[in-house]
């Protein structure tokens, strides 16, 4: 576990990135949990650093994925949690403006 965190730390630094305390906590959690969700990683991090929030975990995981240090899987072997839902759209004013622009094109 400690070796995995150390390896991730070395890779991050070798690629020119700073090792902030938040990143260190996330790296340690990733190494100790192996296969885990961002929420589980955040829960693990908060055992030590209460101030780290889920968005910090997601940003760190995105960076680690871009650098090829972690991977994530989607649509295979996971269970959906329908309590979490994201809906994207526009407010009424913006939607009306977009419809007007589309009509003019």
PDB file of C-alpha atoms in Angstrom:
ATOM      1  CA  UNK A   1       0.000   0.000   0.000  1.00  0.00           C
ATOM      2  CA  UNK A   2       2.718   2.485   0.996  1.00  0.00           C
ATOM      3  CA  UNK A   3       4.796   1.467  -2.017  1.00  0.00           C
ATOM      4  CA  UNK A   4       1.874   2.124  -4.373  1.00  0.00           C
ATOM      5  CA  UNK A   5       1.344   5.596  -2.903  1.00  0.00           C
ATOM      6  CA  UNK A   6       5.077   6.297  -3.165  1.00  0.00           C
ATOM      7  CA  UNK A   7       5.114   5.136  -6.789  1.00  0.00           C
ATOM      8  CA  UNK A   8       2.167   7.389  -7.651  1.00  0.00           C
ATOM      9  CA  UNK A   9       3.874  10.288  -5.871  1.00  0.00           C
ATOM     10  CA  UNK A  10       7.098   9.756  -7.822  1.00  0.00           C
ATOM     11  CA  UNK A  11       5.207   9.573 -11.112  1.00  0.00           C
ATOM     12  CA  UNK A  12       3.276  12.754 -10.365  1.00  0.00           C
ATOM     13  CA  UNK A  13       6.449  14.657  -9.534  1.00  0.00           C
ATOM     14  CA  UNK A  14       8.308  13.193 -12.521  1.00  0.00           C
ATOM     15  CA  UNK A  15       5.601  14.590 -14.781  1.00  0.00           C
ATOM     16  CA  UNK A  16       6.138  18.053 -13.321  1.00  0.00           C
ATOM     17  CA  UNK A  17       3.220  18.350 -10.925  1.00  0.00           C
ATOM     18  CA  UNK A  18       3.351  19.621  -7.363  1.00  0.00           C
ATOM     19  CA  UNK A  19       2.381  17.276  -4.598  1.00  0.00           C
ATOM     20  CA  UNK A  20      -0.121  19.295  -2.597  1.00  0.00           C
ATOM     21  CA  UNK A  21      -1.356  17.910   0.729  1.00  0.00           C
ATOM     22  CA  UNK A  22      -4.753  17.233  -0.862  1.00  0.00           C
ATOM     23  CA  UNK A  23      -3.163  15.277  -3.707  1.00  0.00           C
ATOM     24  CA  UNK A  24      -1.070  13.323  -1.218  1.00  0.00           C
ATOM     25  CA  UNK A  25      -4.187  12.326   0.732  1.00  0.00           C
ATOM     26  CA  UNK A  26      -5.964  11.248  -2.457  1.00  0.00           C
ATOM     27  CA  UNK A  27      -2.916   9.270  -3.636  1.00  0.00           C
ATOM     28  CA  UNK A  28      -2.739   7.464  -0.308  1.00  0.00           C
ATOM     29  CA  UNK A  29      -6.449   6.650  -0.446  1.00  0.00           C
ATOM     30  CA  UNK A  30      -6.210   5.410  -4.044  1.00  0.00           C
ATOM     31  CA  UNK A  31      -3.305   3.171  -3.106  1.00  0.00           C
ATOM     32  CA  UNK A  32      -4.956   1.788   0.016  1.00  0.00           C
ATOM     33  CA  UNK A  33      -8.417   1.204  -1.470  1.00  0.00           C
ATOM     34  CA  UNK A  34      -7.297  -0.160  -4.847  1.00  0.00           C
ATOM     35  CA  UNK A  35     -10.660  -0.335  -6.694  1.00  0.00           C
ATOM     36  CA  UNK A  36     -12.845   2.404  -5.271  1.00  0.00           C
ATOM     37  CA  UNK A  37     -15.360   5.040  -6.205  1.00  0.00           C
ATOM     38  CA  UNK A  38     -14.541   8.737  -5.851  1.00  0.00           C
ATOM     39  CA  UNK A  39     -16.995   8.836  -2.956  1.00  0.00           C
ATOM     40  CA  UNK A  40     -15.172   6.026  -1.147  1.00  0.00           C
ATOM     41  CA  UNK A  41     -11.857   7.763  -1.777  1.00  0.00           C
ATOM     42  CA  UNK A  42     -13.271  10.998  -0.396  1.00  0.00           C
ATOM     43  CA  UNK A  43     -14.543   9.182   2.691  1.00  0.00           C
ATOM     44  CA  UNK A  44     -11.098   7.667   3.233  1.00  0.00           C
ATOM     45  CA  UNK A  45      -9.390  11.044   2.771  1.00  0.00           C
ATOM     46  CA  UNK A  46     -11.758  12.697   5.250  1.00  0.00           C
ATOM     47  CA  UNK A  47     -10.622  10.315   7.970  1.00  0.00           C
ATOM     48  CA  UNK A  48      -7.386  12.295   7.990  1.00  0.00           C
ATOM     49  CA  UNK A  49      -8.226  15.592   6.293  1.00  0.00           C
ATOM     50  CA  UNK A  50     -11.748  16.737   6.986  1.00  0.00           C
ATOM     51  CA  UNK A  51     -11.406  19.806   4.756  1.00  0.00           C
ATOM     52  CA  UNK A  52     -11.002  17.880   1.507  1.00  0.00           C
ATOM     53  CA  UNK A  53     -14.221  17.829  -0.490  1.00  0.00           C
ATOM     54  CA  UNK A  54     -15.516  15.589  -3.237  1.00  0.00           C
ATOM     55  CA  UNK A  55     -14.743  18.069  -6.012  1.00  0.00           C
ATOM     56  CA  UNK A  56     -11.073  18.073  -4.947  1.00  0.00           C
ATOM     57  CA  UNK A  57     -11.061  14.287  -5.153  1.00  0.00           C
ATOM     58  CA  UNK A  58     -12.630  14.361  -8.625  1.00  0.00           C
ATOM     59  CA  UNK A  59     -10.154  16.976  -9.894  1.00  0.00           C
ATOM     60  CA  UNK A  60      -7.226  14.984  -8.537  1.00  0.00           C
ATOM     61  CA  UNK A  61      -8.540  11.756 -10.051  1.00  0.00           C
ATOM     62  CA  UNK A  62      -9.043  13.491 -13.410  1.00  0.00           C
ATOM     63  CA  UNK A  63      -5.425  14.698 -13.337  1.00  0.00           C
ATOM     64  CA  UNK A  64      -4.171  11.246 -12.378  1.00  0.00           C
ATOM     65  CA  UNK A  65      -6.188   9.724 -15.206  1.00  0.00           C
ATOM     66  CA  UNK A  66      -4.839  12.266 -17.730  1.00  0.00           C
ATOM     67  CA  UNK A  67      -1.334  11.312 -16.626  1.00  0.00           C
ATOM     68  CA  UNK A  68      -2.127   7.609 -16.988  1.00  0.00           C
ATOM     69  CA  UNK A  69      -1.634   6.899 -13.291  1.00  0.00           C
ATOM     70  CA  UNK A  70      -5.183   5.678 -12.653  1.00  0.00           C
ATOM     71  CA  UNK A  71      -8.025   4.503 -14.834  1.00  0.00           C
ATOM     72  CA  UNK A  72     -11.729   4.485 -14.359  1.00  0.00           C
ATOM     73  CA  UNK A  73     -14.336   2.212 -15.814  1.00  0.00           C
ATOM     74  CA  UNK A  74     -17.892   3.061 -16.767  1.00  0.00           C
ATOM     75  CA  UNK A  75     -20.889   0.968 -17.877  1.00  0.00           C
ATOM     76  CA  UNK A  76     -19.270  -2.349 -16.855  1.00  0.00           C
ATOM     77  CA  UNK A  77     -19.624  -4.198 -13.571  1.00  0.00           C
ATOM     78  CA  UNK A  78     -21.073  -1.389 -11.509  1.00  0.00           C
ATOM     79  CA  UNK A  79     -24.421  -0.797  -9.898  1.00  0.00           C
ATOM     80  CA  UNK A  80     -26.305   2.374 -10.654  1.00  0.00           C
ATOM     81  CA  UNK A  81     -27.161   4.708  -7.794  1.00  0.00           C
ATOM     82  CA  UNK A  82     -30.272   6.494  -9.015  1.00  0.00           C
ATOM     83  CA  UNK A  83     -30.230   8.880  -6.064  1.00  0.00           C
ATOM     84  CA  UNK A  84     -27.601  10.873  -7.941  1.00  0.00           C
ATOM     85  CA  UNK A  85     -28.773  12.601 -11.073  1.00  0.00           C
ATOM     86  CA  UNK A  86     -27.344  15.466 -13.091  1.00  0.00           C
ATOM     87  CA  UNK A  87     -29.555  17.363 -15.506  1.00  0.00           C
ATOM     88  CA  UNK A  88     -28.028  19.939 -17.808  1.00  0.00           C
ATOM     89  CA  UNK A  89     -29.978  22.727 -19.425  1.00  0.00           C
ATOM     90  CA  UNK A  90     -30.617  26.432 -19.704  1.00  0.00           C
ATOM     91  CA  UNK A  91     -32.707  28.839 -17.708  1.00  0.00           C
ATOM     92  CA  UNK A  92     -35.957  30.035 -19.334  1.00  0.00           C
ATOM     93  CA  UNK A  93     -34.391  33.285 -20.532  1.00  0.00           C
ATOM     94  CA  UNK A  94     -31.380  31.583 -22.138  1.00  0.00           C
ATOM     95  CA  UNK A  95     -33.564  28.862 -23.666  1.00  0.00           C
ATOM     96  CA  UNK A  96     -35.795  31.509 -25.271  1.00  0.00           C
ATOM     97  CA  UNK A  97     -32.742  33.330 -26.626  1.00  0.00           C
ATOM     98  CA  UNK A  98     -31.360  30.093 -28.098  1.00  0.00           C
ATOM     99  CA  UNK A  99     -34.714  29.307 -29.733  1.00  0.00           C
ATOM    100  CA  UNK A 100     -34.772  32.788 -31.230  1.00  0.00           C
ATOM    101  CA  UNK A 101     -31.239  32.389 -32.571  1.00  0.00           C
ATOM    102  CA  UNK A 102     -32.102  28.993 -34.055  1.00  0.00           C
ATOM    103  CA  UNK A 103     -35.159  30.442 -35.790  1.00  0.00           C
ATOM    104  CA  UNK A 104     -33.011  33.128 -37.395  1.00  0.00           C
ATOM    105  CA  UNK A 105     -30.463  30.643 -38.759  1.00  0.00           C
TER     106      UNK A 105
END
